Coordinates of C-alpha atoms and ligand atoms in Angstrom, one line a residue:
M1 CA 66.7 48.6 108.4
P2 CA 69.1 46.1 109.9
Q3 CA 68.9 42.3 109.3
G4 CA 69.7 39.5 111.6
K5 CA 69.0 35.9 112.6
I6 CA 66.6 34.7 115.3
I7 CA 68.7 32.5 117.6
K8 CA 66.1 32.1 120.4
A9 CA 62.3 32.5 120.8
L10 CA 60.9 32.8 124.3
S11 CA 57.6 34.2 125.8
G12 CA 56.8 36.4 122.8
F13 CA 60.3 37.7 122.4
Y14 CA 62.7 36.9 119.6
Y15 CA 66.4 37.2 120.2
V16 CA 67.9 38.4 117.0
L17 CA 71.6 38.2 116.3
G18 CA 72.4 41.3 114.3
E19 CA 75.7 42.8 113.3
E20 CA 76.1 44.6 116.7
G21 CA 75.0 41.8 119.0
I22 CA 71.7 40.4 120.2
V23 CA 68.6 42.5 120.1
Q24 CA 65.4 41.5 122.0
C25 CA 62.6 41.9 119.5
R26 CA 58.8 41.7 119.5
G27 CA 56.9 40.8 116.4
R28 CA 55.2 43.6 114.5
G29 CA 54.6 44.5 110.9
V30 CA 54.0 42.8 107.6
F31 CA 54.7 39.2 108.4
R32 CA 51.6 39.2 110.7
K33 CA 49.3 39.7 107.8
N34 CA 50.9 36.7 106.0
K35 CA 50.3 34.6 109.1
V36 CA 54.0 33.8 109.4
T37 CA 55.2 32.8 112.9
P38 CA 58.9 33.7 113.2
L39 CA 61.0 30.7 113.8
V40 CA 64.5 30.2 115.3
G41 CA 66.8 30.3 112.3
D42 CA 64.7 32.9 110.4
E43 CA 66.5 35.7 108.7
V44 CA 64.6 38.9 109.7
V45 CA 64.5 42.6 109.1
Y46 CA 64.1 44.5 112.4
Q47 CA 63.7 48.0 113.5
A48 CA 65.9 48.9 116.5
E49 CA 64.4 51.0 119.2
N50 CA 67.7 51.2 121.0
K51 CA 70.8 49.0 121.2
T52 CA 69.0 46.1 123.0
D53 CA 65.4 46.2 121.9
G54 CA 63.5 46.3 118.7
Y55 CA 60.7 45.0 116.4
I56 CA 60.7 42.3 113.8
M57 CA 59.3 43.9 110.6
E58 CA 59.8 41.2 108.0
V59 CA 60.6 37.5 107.9
K60 CA 62.7 36.5 104.8
E61 CA 61.7 33.5 102.7
R62 CA 62.9 30.2 104.3
K63 CA 65.0 27.7 102.4
N64 CA 63.6 24.9 104.6
E65 CA 61.9 24.3 107.9
L66 CA 62.3 21.5 110.4
V67 CA 59.5 20.5 112.6
R68 CA 61.5 18.9 115.4
P69 CA 63.2 21.0 116.6
P70 CA 61.2 23.9 115.1
I71 CA 64.0 25.7 113.2
A72 CA 64.3 27.3 109.8
N73 CA 67.1 27.6 107.3
V74 CA 69.1 24.6 108.5
D75 CA 72.2 24.2 106.3
Q76 CA 73.7 21.1 107.7
A77 CA 72.9 18.0 109.7
I78 CA 75.9 16.6 111.5
L79 CA 75.2 12.9 111.8
V80 CA 77.0 11.7 114.8
F81 CA 77.8 8.0 115.1
S82 CA 80.1 6.3 117.6
A83 CA 82.7 3.9 116.5
V84 CA 81.7 1.7 119.4
E85 CA 79.3 2.1 122.4
P86 CA 76.9 2.0 120.6
E87 CA 78.3 0.1 117.6
F88 CA 78.5 1.8 114.2
S89 CA 75.5 0.8 112.1
T90 CA 75.2 1.4 108.3
A91 CA 71.5 0.6 108.5
L92 CA 70.9 3.4 110.9
L93 CA 73.3 5.8 109.0
D94 CA 71.4 5.1 105.8
R95 CA 68.1 5.8 107.6
F96 CA 69.4 9.2 108.9
L97 CA 70.8 10.0 105.5
V98 CA 67.4 9.4 103.8
L99 CA 65.6 11.6 106.2
V100 CA 68.2 14.4 105.9
E101 CA 68.3 14.1 102.1
Y102 CA 64.5 14.2 102.0
N103 CA 64.6 17.6 103.8
Q104 CA 67.3 18.8 101.3
I105 CA 69.8 19.4 104.1
R106 CA 73.5 18.7 103.6
P107 CA 74.7 15.9 105.8
L108 CA 78.1 15.5 107.4
I109 CA 79.0 12.1 108.7
C110 CA 81.0 12.3 112.0
I111 CA 82.2 9.0 113.5
T112 CA 83.3 9.8 117.1
K113 CA 84.7 7.9 120.1
V114 CA 87.5 6.6 117.9
D115 CA 89.8 6.6 121.0
L116 CA 87.8 3.5 122.1
L117 CA 88.7 1.4 119.1
Q118 CA 90.9 -1.5 120.0
D119 CA 91.9 -2.7 116.6
G120 CA 92.2 0.7 114.8
L121 CA 90.0 2.1 112.1
T122 CA 90.4 -0.5 109.4
K123 CA 86.7 -1.6 109.1
L124 CA 85.4 1.9 109.6
E125 CA 87.8 3.3 107.0
Q126 CA 86.2 0.9 104.5
Y127 CA 82.8 2.2 105.3
A128 CA 84.1 5.8 105.2
E129 CA 85.4 5.1 101.7
D130 CA 82.0 3.7 100.6
Y131 CA 80.2 6.8 101.8
R132 CA 82.8 9.2 100.3
N133 CA 82.3 7.4 97.0
A134 CA 78.5 8.0 97.5
G135 CA 79.3 11.7 97.7
Y136 CA 79.3 12.3 101.4
E137 CA 82.0 13.8 103.7
V138 CA 83.1 11.6 106.6
I139 CA 85.3 12.7 109.5
F140 CA 86.6 10.8 112.5
T141 CA 86.6 12.4 115.9
S142 CA 87.1 11.9 119.6
S143 CA 85.9 14.2 122.3
E144 CA 88.2 12.4 124.7
T145 CA 91.5 13.0 122.8
A146 CA 90.4 15.9 120.6
V147 CA 91.2 14.0 117.5
G148 CA 89.4 15.4 114.5
L149 CA 88.1 18.5 116.2
K150 CA 90.2 20.8 114.1
E151 CA 88.7 19.1 111.0
L152 CA 85.1 19.4 112.4
S153 CA 85.3 23.2 113.3
P154 CA 85.4 24.6 109.7
Y155 CA 82.3 22.6 108.8
I156 CA 80.4 24.6 111.5
E157 CA 81.6 28.0 110.4
G158 CA 79.0 30.2 108.7
K159 CA 76.2 27.7 108.8
I160 CA 73.2 26.6 110.9
S161 CA 73.8 23.0 111.9
V162 CA 71.8 20.5 113.8
F163 CA 73.4 17.5 115.4
A164 CA 71.6 14.2 115.0
G165 CA 72.2 10.7 116.1
Q166 CA 71.2 8.1 118.7
S167 CA 71.3 8.9 122.4
G168 CA 74.7 8.2 123.9
V169 CA 76.7 8.5 120.7
G170 CA 78.6 11.6 122.0
K171 CA 76.8 14.6 120.5
S172 CA 76.9 16.7 123.7
S173 CA 80.5 15.7 124.3
L174 CA 81.4 17.0 120.9
L175 CA 79.7 20.3 121.5
N176 CA 81.4 20.6 124.9
A177 CA 84.7 19.8 123.3
L178 CA 84.1 22.5 120.7
K179 CA 82.9 25.0 123.3
P180 CA 83.9 24.1 126.9
E181 CA 81.9 26.9 128.5
L182 CA 78.7 25.2 127.4
E183 CA 79.1 22.5 130.1
L184 CA 76.3 20.3 128.7
K185 CA 75.8 17.2 130.9
T186 CA 76.9 14.1 129.2
S187 CA 75.5 10.6 129.8
G188 CA 73.2 10.0 127.0
I189 CA 69.9 11.2 128.6
S190 CA 68.2 14.0 130.5
H191 CA 70.1 16.9 129.1
H192 CA 69.3 19.2 126.2
L193 CA 70.9 17.3 123.4
G194 CA 69.7 13.9 124.6
R195 CA 66.1 14.7 125.4
G196 CA 63.3 12.5 124.1
K197 CA 61.1 13.6 121.3
H198 CA 58.1 14.5 123.4
T199 CA 59.6 17.5 125.2
T200 CA 58.5 20.9 124.0
R201 CA 61.4 23.0 125.3
H202 CA 62.5 25.9 123.3
V203 CA 65.3 25.4 120.8
E204 CA 68.2 27.8 120.8
L205 CA 71.0 28.3 118.4
I206 CA 74.4 28.3 120.1
K207 CA 77.2 30.3 118.6
I208 CA 80.3 28.2 118.0
G209 CA 83.6 29.5 116.6
N210 CA 83.4 32.8 114.8
N211 CA 80.1 32.6 113.1
G212 CA 78.8 29.0 113.4
L213 CA 75.3 28.3 114.8
V214 CA 74.3 25.0 116.2
A215 CA 70.9 23.9 117.6
D216 CA 71.0 22.9 121.2
T217 CA 68.4 20.2 120.5
P218 CA 69.1 17.2 118.2
G219 CA 67.3 16.9 115.0
F220 CA 65.8 13.9 113.2
S221 CA 64.7 12.2 116.3
S222 CA 61.8 10.5 114.6
L223 CA 63.2 7.9 112.3
E224 CA 60.1 6.9 110.5
F225 CA 59.5 7.5 106.8
T226 CA 56.0 9.0 107.2
E227 CA 56.0 11.4 104.3
I228 CA 58.3 9.7 101.7
E229 CA 56.7 8.2 98.6
P230 CA 58.2 5.0 97.0
A231 CA 59.4 6.9 93.9
E232 CA 61.1 9.6 96.0
L233 CA 63.4 7.1 97.9
N234 CA 65.7 6.9 94.9
Y235 CA 66.5 10.6 95.3
C236 CA 67.4 10.1 98.9
F237 CA 70.2 7.8 97.8
P238 CA 72.1 10.3 95.6
D239 CA 74.6 7.7 94.4
F240 CA 71.6 5.6 93.1
A241 CA 69.8 8.6 91.7
R242 CA 72.8 9.5 89.5
I243 CA 72.9 6.0 88.0
S244 CA 69.1 5.7 87.7
E245 CA 69.1 8.1 84.8
D246 CA 70.2 5.1 82.8
C247 CA 67.4 2.8 84.0
K248 CA 65.0 1.9 81.2
F249 CA 61.9 3.1 83.1
R250 CA 61.7 6.7 84.3
E251 CA 60.2 5.7 87.7
C252 CA 62.2 2.6 88.1
L253 CA 62.3 1.4 91.7
H254 CA 65.3 -0.8 91.1
V255 CA 63.6 -4.0 92.3
S256 CA 62.1 -6.1 89.6
E257 CA 62.1 -3.8 86.6
P258 CA 64.1 -4.9 83.5
K259 CA 67.2 -3.0 82.3
C260 CA 67.8 -1.4 85.7
A261 CA 71.1 0.5 85.8
V262 CA 71.2 0.5 89.6
K263 CA 70.9 -3.3 89.9
A264 CA 73.5 -3.6 87.2
A265 CA 75.9 -1.3 89.2
I266 CA 75.3 -3.4 92.3
G267 CA 76.0 -6.6 90.4
A268 CA 79.2 -5.0 89.0
G269 CA 80.3 -4.1 92.6
E270 CA 80.2 -0.4 91.8
L271 CA 77.8 0.4 94.6
P272 CA 77.8 -1.3 98.1
E273 CA 75.5 -4.2 98.4
Y274 CA 74.5 -3.2 101.9
R275 CA 73.2 0.2 100.8
Y276 CA 71.1 -1.5 98.2
Q277 CA 69.7 -3.9 100.9
H278 CA 68.8 -0.9 103.1
Y279 CA 67.2 0.8 100.1
K280 CA 65.0 -2.3 99.5
D281 CA 64.2 -2.6 103.2
F282 CA 63.2 1.1 103.4
L283 CA 61.1 0.8 100.2
Q284 CA 59.2 -2.1 101.6
E285 CA 58.7 -0.2 104.8
I286 CA 57.4 2.8 102.9
K287 CA 55.0 0.6 101.0
D288 CA 53.8 -1.0 104.2
R289 CA 54.1 2.2 106.2
K290 CA 55.4 0.2 109.2
P291 CA 58.8 0.7 110.8
R292 CA 61.1 -2.4 110.5
Y293 CA 64.0 -1.4 112.7
Ligands
GDP310 P1 74.8 12.2 123.5 O1 73.6 11.5 124.1 O2 74.8 11.8 122.0 O3 74.8 13.6 123.7 O4 76.1 11.5 124.1 P2 77.0 12.1 125.3 O5 77.9 13.2 124.8 O6 76.2 12.3 126.5 O7 78.0 10.8 125.5 C1 77.5 9.6 125.9 C2 78.7 8.9 126.7 O8 79.8 8.6 125.8 C3 79.2 9.7 127.9 O9 79.5 8.8 128.9 C4 80.5 10.3 127.3 O10 81.4 10.5 128.3 C5 81.0 9.2 126.3 N1 81.7 9.8 125.2 C6 81.3 10.7 124.4 N2 82.3 11.0 123.4 C7 83.3 10.2 123.7 C8 84.6 10.0 123.1 O11 85.0 10.6 122.1 N3 85.4 9.1 123.7 C9 85.0 8.4 124.8 N4 85.9 7.5 125.3 N5 83.8 8.5 125.4 C10 83.0 9.4 124.9
ZN311 ZN1 66.4 1.0 88.2

């Protein structure tokens, strides 16, 4: 039986992208017994009735599952930040990175609207360097001048991606620039990618390039650390986590513990001070379970 990916779910139908195009499927078969509700992003086995209709017989095991938007098997979160309007913020970037890392999804940092920078990239290049040293990939783009789009495209190929980032940073504009026929409205609000977190509209995967799939609804719109435990935060800062193997205590939180390798690295200038500050702020927030920003 053929396999495919659910790219849209609507009114009891699942639209499965198979090798020969999109097949409109109903659910049937084994997965019902296991109480699995198929999700957009699911890899499924289906039985084709004809070229356009079929039945989902099996849902393959998921590698992950996002709640907002409801989507399975997300490979990558493209964290969109604008260079200006709104101003680039490392505090907000670190917050997004923690949430993405916690979900074990690979982040890509995309700093857009670079055409609006008056004095060039100098300061942002320094930040980019810091994040590259932490192990992240950082690219600079502009939907206005098409700078960096050729660099962004290969990251989208062969993956399921969600865009994430504040309203107004330029997510819809980037998608339009990558696929002009989408014609998403751009202004920061009241269109698919900019909608608030309380809407229940259906998520759909949009095909971009040869075989890239991108969610038409932004991910990680809730920026609170509701599930993360204090000892888990270390692993959401992979640059800290690597060094923390040398901390004296196994569950070192890098605050007041003696012989802390992370604090030593900060002191030696091997890790950026601001990331450590954000780590401490987030840790306190998790301990208090109250948002601070
Ligand atoms: P979203 O809310 O993240 O989807 O942001 P939008 O794509 O709606 O963009 C918000 C505003 O920023 C719109 O007025 C866009 O025209 C503008 N914008 C987006 N990308 C760029 C860019 O690369 N350069 C410039 N100059 N403006 C941009
Ligand atoms: Zn430590």
